[in-house]
Amino acid sequence: MQLLRLDLQFFSGEKTEKATPKKRQDARKKGQVAKSQDANTAIVLLGVFFLLYMTGSYMLKLVLGLYKQSFEEFMIMPLTEANIHMIFIQVTEKAALFLLPVMGVAMIGGIVANYLQVGFLFSTEAIQFKLSKINPINGFKRIFSLRAIVELLKSILKISFVGFIAFMVVWIRMDEILILSKKPVGAALVTLADITIKVGLFSSLALLFLSLLDYLYQKYDFEKSIRMSKQDIKDEYKNIEGDPLIKSKIKQKQREMAMQRMMQEVPKADVVITNPTHFAIAIKYDEKKFDAPFVVAKGVDFIAQKIKFVAKENDVPMIENRPLARALYDQVEIGQTIPEEFFKAIAEILAFVYKTKKKL
């Protein structure tokens, strides 16, 4: 029996269950999500090289214009503070015109890549300083872990595949490369720029393909890392819903408080209608509060006996009417007025009670 109990504890501790929504939400708040960094790199590179492909002539004209202006105007200017300031401003403006589109596309590509993978997420948990991050023992464990080996194999695969694609693009254009020395400088630069952009585009597409596979692996690895044991799920349920023992005690306390409040209303009642042993319903008529009599307390068995005891202690009249007591207990809640079908019976009882009180 002891061995069986130990086996059950062992298996309940195995992380074989899928993560609950709360576990996923907590992990997301900490910045722990399934994401491929290769996808970010691929989309950014693809966007930048596509921009260069579409605006190549504009970029070339911008750079050549800057070179021309430098040699024709800037080189022959007197070396004065005003001229240096003017040159700096103009060069900065031309550089901004060249770099800002590239940087803008790179930024947009990074945002799009992250949003496609994880949606909108802002978490400072991942960048918080933790001593465990600089622990050399943990560092060695990470270096020589299975995850590190997998990342190494992935890197080798990426380099090999992307390198092969780049080589094939260059190999196809090898005839043009071999005759570059026979072309004018301008034409040779245009050819080299075209080859470079084509290599970048095809390499980015190859990396994007690999990043899709990497994302699937990262998703699998993430799901595996947040798996829960049966005991974890039970503990989480207790944390959300509360410990059953504590909940039962709270409910018991609430019942006791409600009972105490109800018993405090019994002395204010006009009459208590009884079964006589099983049911007791305390009735009060207050024209300032309601247009009809209402129930201030009701109970069955032990509670009914307690209501009758309190009523007796406070000289509240008790009238025995078995069908009426049972019907009121079933149909009327505490604080509610008496239904219309019971008006006649209640009115007769209250009239009898008031008449009896006047005689006394």
Short mmCIF file of C-alpha atoms in Angstrom, two decimals:
data_model
loop_
_atom_site.label_atom_id
_atom_site.label_comp_id
_atom_site.label_asym_id
_atom_site.label_seq_id
_atom_site.Cartn_x
_atom_site.Cartn_y
_atom_site.Cartn_z
CA MET A 1 0.00 0.00 0.00
CA GLN A 2 2.85 2.36 0.84
CA LEU A 3 4.54 1.59 -2.50
CA LEU A 4 1.26 2.24 -4.32
CA ARG A 5 0.90 5.59 -2.59
CA LEU A 6 4.47 6.54 -3.53
CA ASP A 7 3.84 5.52 -7.17
CA LEU A 8 0.71 7.66 -7.29
CA GLN A 9 2.60 10.64 -5.86
CA PHE A 10 5.38 10.13 -8.41
CA PHE A 11 3.05 9.98 -11.40
CA SER A 12 0.98 12.91 -10.13
CA GLY A 13 4.20 14.95 -10.15
CA GLU A 14 4.99 14.19 -13.81
CA LYS A 15 4.30 17.12 -16.12
CA THR A 16 2.04 15.33 -18.58
CA GLU A 17 -0.91 17.77 -18.75
CA LYS A 18 -1.39 20.71 -21.10
CA ALA A 19 -1.02 24.12 -19.51
CA THR A 20 -4.20 25.75 -18.25
CA PRO A 21 -5.30 29.20 -19.52
CA LYS A 22 -4.13 30.75 -16.24
CA LYS A 23 -0.68 29.15 -16.59
CA ARG A 24 -0.41 30.51 -20.14
CA GLN A 25 -1.52 33.96 -19.02
CA ASP A 26 1.03 34.00 -16.18
CA ALA A 27 3.80 32.89 -18.57
CA ARG A 28 2.79 35.61 -21.05
CA LYS A 29 2.94 38.27 -18.32
CA LYS A 30 6.53 37.16 -17.69
CA GLY A 31 7.34 37.51 -21.40
CA GLN A 32 7.53 33.74 -21.90
CA VAL A 33 6.04 33.05 -25.33
CA ALA A 34 6.77 30.90 -28.36
CA LYS A 35 8.81 33.09 -30.68
CA SER A 36 11.48 32.59 -33.32
CA GLN A 37 14.22 35.21 -33.50
CA ASP A 38 15.02 33.99 -37.00
CA ALA A 39 11.59 35.17 -38.16
CA ASN A 40 12.40 38.69 -36.96
CA THR A 41 15.75 38.65 -38.77
CA ALA A 42 14.27 37.21 -41.97
CA ILE A 43 11.38 39.70 -42.20
CA VAL A 44 13.64 42.67 -41.43
CA LEU A 45 16.22 41.61 -44.02
CA LEU A 46 13.53 40.86 -46.58
CA GLY A 47 11.97 44.29 -46.06
CA VAL A 48 15.31 46.13 -46.29
CA PHE A 49 16.50 44.30 -49.41
CA PHE A 50 13.11 44.73 -51.07
CA LEU A 51 13.29 48.45 -50.34
CA LEU A 52 16.76 48.61 -51.89
CA TYR A 53 15.50 46.65 -54.89
CA MET A 54 12.59 49.06 -55.43
CA THR A 55 14.49 52.29 -54.72
CA GLY A 56 17.94 51.31 -55.98
CA SER A 57 18.11 53.99 -58.69
CA TYR A 58 17.05 56.67 -56.19
CA MET A 59 19.65 55.52 -53.65
CA LEU A 60 22.34 55.42 -56.35
CA LYS A 61 21.46 58.92 -57.52
CA LEU A 62 21.55 60.16 -53.92
CA VAL A 63 25.00 58.67 -53.20
CA LEU A 64 26.48 59.79 -56.54
CA GLY A 65 25.07 63.26 -55.98
CA LEU A 66 26.75 63.43 -52.57
CA TYR A 67 30.10 62.31 -54.04
CA LYS A 68 29.82 64.78 -56.89
CA GLN A 69 28.97 67.63 -54.55
CA SER A 70 31.85 66.69 -52.25
CA PHE A 71 34.49 66.79 -55.00
CA GLU A 72 33.07 69.71 -56.96
CA GLU A 73 31.99 72.03 -54.12
CA PHE A 74 33.14 70.97 -50.67
CA MET A 75 36.79 70.26 -51.66
CA ILE A 76 37.36 73.79 -52.99
CA MET A 77 35.65 75.68 -50.17
CA PRO A 78 37.77 77.70 -47.73
CA LEU A 79 38.24 75.94 -44.39
CA THR A 80 36.09 78.13 -42.15
CA GLU A 81 33.76 77.41 -39.24
CA ALA A 82 30.72 78.49 -41.23
CA ASN A 83 31.62 76.26 -44.21
CA ILE A 84 32.26 73.23 -41.97
CA HIS A 85 28.90 73.75 -40.28
CA MET A 86 27.18 74.05 -43.67
CA ILE A 87 28.89 70.92 -45.03
CA PHE A 88 27.96 68.97 -41.91
CA ILE A 89 24.30 69.97 -42.23
CA GLN A 90 24.08 69.06 -45.90
CA VAL A 91 25.89 65.71 -45.51
CA THR A 92 23.67 64.86 -42.53
CA GLU A 93 20.54 65.64 -44.54
CA LYS A 94 21.68 63.44 -47.45
CA ALA A 95 22.65 60.62 -45.08
CA ALA A 96 19.25 60.88 -43.37
CA LEU A 97 17.47 60.66 -46.72
CA PHE A 98 19.47 57.48 -47.41
CA LEU A 99 19.29 55.84 -43.96
CA LEU A 100 15.85 56.80 -42.63
CA PRO A 101 13.87 54.69 -45.16
CA VAL A 102 16.10 51.70 -44.43
CA MET A 103 15.83 52.15 -40.66
CA GLY A 104 12.07 52.77 -40.94
CA VAL A 105 11.50 49.58 -42.91
CA ALA A 106 13.69 47.63 -40.47
CA MET A 107 11.71 48.97 -37.50
CA ILE A 108 8.35 48.21 -39.14
CA GLY A 109 9.58 44.74 -40.10
CA GLY A 110 10.62 44.01 -36.51
CA ILE A 111 7.25 45.18 -35.14
CA VAL A 112 5.31 43.16 -37.72
CA ALA A 113 7.40 40.03 -37.09
CA ASN A 114 6.83 40.22 -33.33
CA TYR A 115 3.11 41.01 -33.68
CA LEU A 116 2.52 38.09 -36.06
CA GLN A 117 4.12 35.71 -33.57
CA VAL A 118 2.96 36.89 -30.15
CA GLY A 119 0.52 39.75 -30.73
CA PHE A 120 0.74 42.86 -28.55
CA LEU A 121 2.93 42.10 -25.54
CA PHE A 122 4.73 44.40 -23.14
CA SER A 123 6.59 42.84 -20.24
CA THR A 124 9.57 44.05 -18.19
CA GLU A 125 10.01 40.69 -16.50
CA ALA A 126 12.51 39.42 -19.07
CA ILE A 127 14.87 42.41 -18.65
CA GLN A 128 14.82 42.50 -14.86
CA PHE A 129 18.17 41.93 -13.16
CA LYS A 130 18.46 38.48 -11.58
CA LEU A 131 21.55 37.04 -9.93
CA SER A 132 20.74 33.62 -11.38
CA LYS A 133 21.49 35.03 -14.85
CA ILE A 134 25.16 35.61 -13.92
CA ASN A 135 25.53 32.40 -11.95
CA PRO A 136 28.46 30.52 -13.62
CA ILE A 137 27.02 27.13 -12.68
CA ASN A 138 23.73 27.91 -14.39
CA GLY A 139 25.72 29.32 -17.32
CA PHE A 140 27.64 26.06 -17.78
CA LYS A 141 24.38 24.12 -17.54
CA ARG A 142 22.92 26.23 -20.33
CA ILE A 143 26.03 25.89 -22.50
CA PHE A 144 26.14 22.10 -22.22
CA SER A 145 22.39 21.48 -22.19
CA LEU A 146 20.35 19.64 -24.81
CA ARG A 147 18.80 22.96 -25.83
CA ALA A 148 22.25 24.41 -26.58
CA ILE A 149 23.07 21.40 -28.78
CA VAL A 150 19.79 21.83 -30.65
CA GLU A 151 20.51 25.54 -31.17
CA LEU A 152 24.00 24.66 -32.48
CA LEU A 153 22.56 22.20 -34.98
CA LYS A 154 19.97 24.78 -36.04
CA SER A 155 22.71 27.37 -36.59
CA ILE A 156 24.73 24.95 -38.73
CA LEU A 157 21.61 24.16 -40.74
CA LYS A 158 20.82 27.85 -41.25
CA ILE A 159 24.35 28.72 -42.34
CA SER A 160 24.51 25.76 -44.71
CA PHE A 161 21.08 26.32 -46.27
CA VAL A 162 21.32 30.10 -46.60
CA GLY A 163 24.92 29.82 -47.80
CA PHE A 164 23.88 27.30 -50.45
CA ILE A 165 21.09 29.61 -51.70
CA ALA A 166 23.48 32.58 -51.84
CA PHE A 167 26.08 30.48 -53.68
CA MET A 168 23.49 29.34 -56.24
CA VAL A 169 22.42 32.93 -56.92
CA VAL A 170 26.06 33.97 -57.43
CA TRP A 171 26.81 30.87 -59.52
CA ILE A 172 23.94 31.63 -61.89
CA ARG A 173 25.39 35.15 -62.43
CA MET A 174 28.99 33.91 -62.67
CA ASP A 175 29.29 34.79 -66.37
CA GLU A 176 28.45 38.43 -65.59
CA ILE A 177 30.90 38.49 -62.69
CA LEU A 178 33.75 37.19 -64.87
CA ILE A 179 33.38 40.04 -67.38
CA LEU A 180 33.08 42.83 -64.79
CA SER A 181 36.66 43.91 -65.49
CA LYS A 182 35.73 44.68 -69.08
CA LYS A 183 32.79 46.93 -68.10
CA PRO A 184 32.93 50.60 -67.20
CA VAL A 185 33.10 51.32 -63.48
CA GLY A 186 29.50 52.54 -63.32
CA ALA A 187 28.08 49.52 -65.14
CA ALA A 188 30.19 47.15 -62.99
CA LEU A 189 28.89 48.76 -59.78
CA VAL A 190 25.30 48.46 -61.01
CA THR A 191 25.81 44.77 -61.76
CA LEU A 192 27.41 44.14 -58.35
CA ALA A 193 24.58 46.01 -56.61
CA ASP A 194 21.97 43.97 -58.48
CA ILE A 195 23.70 40.69 -57.61
CA THR A 196 24.06 41.75 -53.97
CA ILE A 197 20.37 42.65 -53.66
CA LYS A 198 19.30 39.40 -55.36
CA VAL A 199 21.52 37.42 -52.98
CA GLY A 200 19.99 39.30 -50.05
CA LEU A 201 16.41 38.72 -51.23
CA PHE A 202 16.81 35.01 -51.89
CA SER A 203 18.80 34.50 -48.68
CA SER A 204 16.07 36.31 -46.71
CA LEU A 205 13.40 34.11 -48.27
CA ALA A 206 15.45 31.01 -47.40
CA LEU A 207 15.87 32.26 -43.82
CA LEU A 208 12.13 33.01 -43.65
CA PHE A 209 11.37 29.42 -44.66
CA LEU A 210 13.71 28.12 -41.96
CA SER A 211 12.19 30.51 -39.44
CA LEU A 212 8.75 28.95 -40.02
CA LEU A 213 10.20 25.56 -39.11
CA ASP A 214 12.00 27.15 -36.16
CA TYR A 215 8.74 28.74 -34.96
CA LEU A 216 7.03 25.33 -34.99
CA TYR A 217 9.91 23.94 -32.94
CA GLN A 218 9.83 26.90 -30.53
CA LYS A 219 6.09 26.43 -30.10
CA TYR A 220 6.57 22.73 -29.35
CA ASP A 221 9.40 23.48 -26.92
CA PHE A 222 7.36 26.21 -25.22
CA GLU A 223 4.33 23.95 -24.82
CA LYS A 224 6.60 21.30 -23.34
CA SER A 225 8.19 23.78 -20.91
CA ILE A 226 4.83 24.97 -19.50
CA ARG A 227 3.31 21.52 -19.08
CA MET A 228 1.77 20.89 -15.70
CA SER A 229 1.41 17.89 -13.46
CA LYS A 230 -1.96 16.77 -12.12
CA GLN A 231 -0.91 18.12 -8.74
CA ASP A 232 -0.06 21.51 -10.29
CA ILE A 233 -3.57 21.70 -11.77
CA LYS A 234 -5.12 20.81 -8.41
CA ASP A 235 -3.01 23.43 -6.63
CA GLU A 236 -3.94 26.05 -9.24
CA TYR A 237 -7.62 25.21 -8.84
CA LYS A 238 -7.28 25.63 -5.08
CA ASN A 239 -5.61 29.00 -5.54
CA ILE A 240 -8.33 30.20 -7.91
CA GLU A 241 -11.36 28.75 -6.19
CA GLY A 242 -9.94 28.66 -2.70
CA ASP A 243 -9.25 25.71 -0.43
CA PRO A 244 -12.50 23.65 -0.09
CA LEU A 245 -12.04 23.47 3.69
CA ILE A 246 -11.61 27.25 3.94
CA LYS A 247 -14.55 27.81 1.58
CA SER A 248 -16.79 25.58 3.69
CA LYS A 249 -15.76 27.44 6.83
CA ILE A 250 -16.48 30.78 5.15
CA LYS A 251 -19.91 29.56 4.02
CA GLN A 252 -20.61 28.26 7.51
CA LYS A 253 -19.65 31.61 9.00
CA GLN A 254 -21.86 33.40 6.47
CA ARG A 255 -24.77 31.14 7.37
CA GLU A 256 -24.20 31.81 11.06
CA MET A 257 -24.15 35.57 10.47
CA ALA A 258 -27.32 35.38 8.34
CA MET A 259 -28.96 33.28 11.04
CA GLN A 260 -27.97 35.81 13.68
CA ARG A 261 -29.41 38.70 11.64
CA MET A 262 -32.59 36.74 11.01
CA MET A 263 -33.02 35.93 14.69
CA GLN A 264 -32.62 39.60 15.52
CA GLU A 265 -35.70 40.31 13.36
CA VAL A 266 -37.93 37.72 15.05
CA PRO A 267 -38.72 39.90 18.14
CA LYS A 268 -39.97 42.60 15.74
CA ALA A 269 -42.44 40.22 14.04
CA ASP A 270 -46.21 40.52 14.52
CA VAL A 271 -46.84 36.77 14.44
CA VAL A 272 -45.08 33.42 13.90
CA ILE A 273 -46.99 30.86 11.84
CA THR A 274 -46.02 27.27 12.72
CA ASN A 275 -46.47 23.73 11.43
CA PRO A 276 -46.27 23.28 14.58
CA THR A 277 -43.04 21.21 14.78
CA HIS A 278 -41.26 21.39 11.41
CA PHE A 279 -41.86 24.90 10.02
CA ALA A 280 -41.92 28.42 11.44
CA ILE A 281 -42.46 31.67 9.49
CA ALA A 282 -42.26 35.07 11.19
CA ILE A 283 -44.56 37.69 9.60
CA LYS A 284 -44.52 41.49 10.03
CA TYR A 285 -46.72 44.22 8.62
CA ASP A 286 -45.18 47.68 8.27
CA GLU A 287 -47.19 49.98 6.00
CA LYS A 288 -44.23 52.43 5.83
CA LYS A 289 -42.00 49.76 4.32
CA PHE A 290 -44.32 47.57 2.22
CA ASP A 291 -47.96 47.60 1.17
CA ALA A 292 -48.36 43.97 2.27
CA PRO A 293 -47.08 41.82 5.16
CA PHE A 294 -43.61 40.37 4.60
CA VAL A 295 -41.48 37.51 5.93
CA VAL A 296 -38.73 38.50 8.39
CA ALA A 297 -37.59 34.96 9.28
CA LYS A 298 -38.31 31.38 8.34
CA GLY A 299 -36.86 27.99 9.10
CA VAL A 300 -37.38 24.27 9.21
CA ASP A 301 -36.71 21.74 12.00
CA PHE A 302 -33.88 23.06 14.23
CA ILE A 303 -34.11 26.63 12.90
CA ALA A 304 -37.90 26.55 13.25
CA GLN A 305 -37.53 25.54 16.90
CA LYS A 306 -35.07 28.36 17.46
CA ILE A 307 -37.44 30.91 15.84
CA LYS A 308 -40.26 29.72 18.13
CA PHE A 309 -37.97 29.91 21.16
CA VAL A 310 -36.97 33.51 20.36
CA ALA A 311 -40.61 34.42 19.66
CA LYS A 312 -41.71 32.95 23.00
CA GLU A 313 -38.94 34.81 24.83
CA ASN A 314 -40.13 38.10 23.31
CA ASP A 315 -43.90 37.46 23.61
CA VAL A 316 -44.47 37.22 19.86
CA PRO A 317 -47.78 35.40 19.20
CA MET A 318 -47.57 31.98 17.51
CA ILE A 319 -50.43 30.64 15.37
CA GLU A 320 -50.58 27.05 14.17
CA ASN A 321 -51.59 26.65 10.53
CA ARG A 322 -49.90 23.69 8.87
CA PRO A 323 -50.80 24.21 5.16
CA LEU A 324 -50.15 27.96 5.33
CA ALA A 325 -46.80 27.52 7.09
CA ARG A 326 -45.64 24.95 4.53
CA ALA A 327 -46.82 27.04 1.55
CA LEU A 328 -45.17 30.23 2.84
CA TYR A 329 -41.89 28.40 3.49
CA ASP A 330 -41.82 27.03 -0.06
CA GLN A 331 -42.93 30.16 -1.94
CA VAL A 332 -41.70 33.22 -0.02
CA GLU A 333 -38.11 34.22 0.73
CA ILE A 334 -36.95 36.32 3.67
CA GLY A 335 -37.65 40.02 3.01
CA GLN A 336 -40.32 39.32 0.36
CA THR A 337 -43.97 40.29 0.69
CA ILE A 338 -46.73 37.72 0.99
CA PRO A 339 -48.23 36.63 -2.38
CA GLU A 340 -51.75 37.85 -3.13
CA GLU A 341 -53.34 34.39 -2.75
CA PHE A 342 -52.36 34.36 0.94
CA PHE A 343 -53.66 37.86 1.75
CA LYS A 344 -57.00 36.66 3.17
CA ALA A 345 -55.48 34.03 5.44
CA ILE A 346 -52.75 36.37 6.71
CA ALA A 347 -55.23 39.21 7.21
CA GLU A 348 -57.43 36.96 9.38
CA ILE A 349 -54.42 35.89 11.46
CA LEU A 350 -53.16 39.46 11.92
CA ALA A 351 -56.67 40.67 12.81
CA PHE A 352 -56.92 37.95 15.43
CA VAL A 353 -53.45 38.86 16.81
CA TYR A 354 -54.22 42.61 16.97
CA LYS A 355 -57.58 41.91 18.63
CA THR A 356 -55.93 39.66 21.19
CA LYS A 357 -53.27 42.28 21.96
CA LYS A 358 -55.96 44.96 22.52
CA LYS A 359 -57.79 42.72 24.99
CA LEU A 360 -54.54 42.19 26.89
#
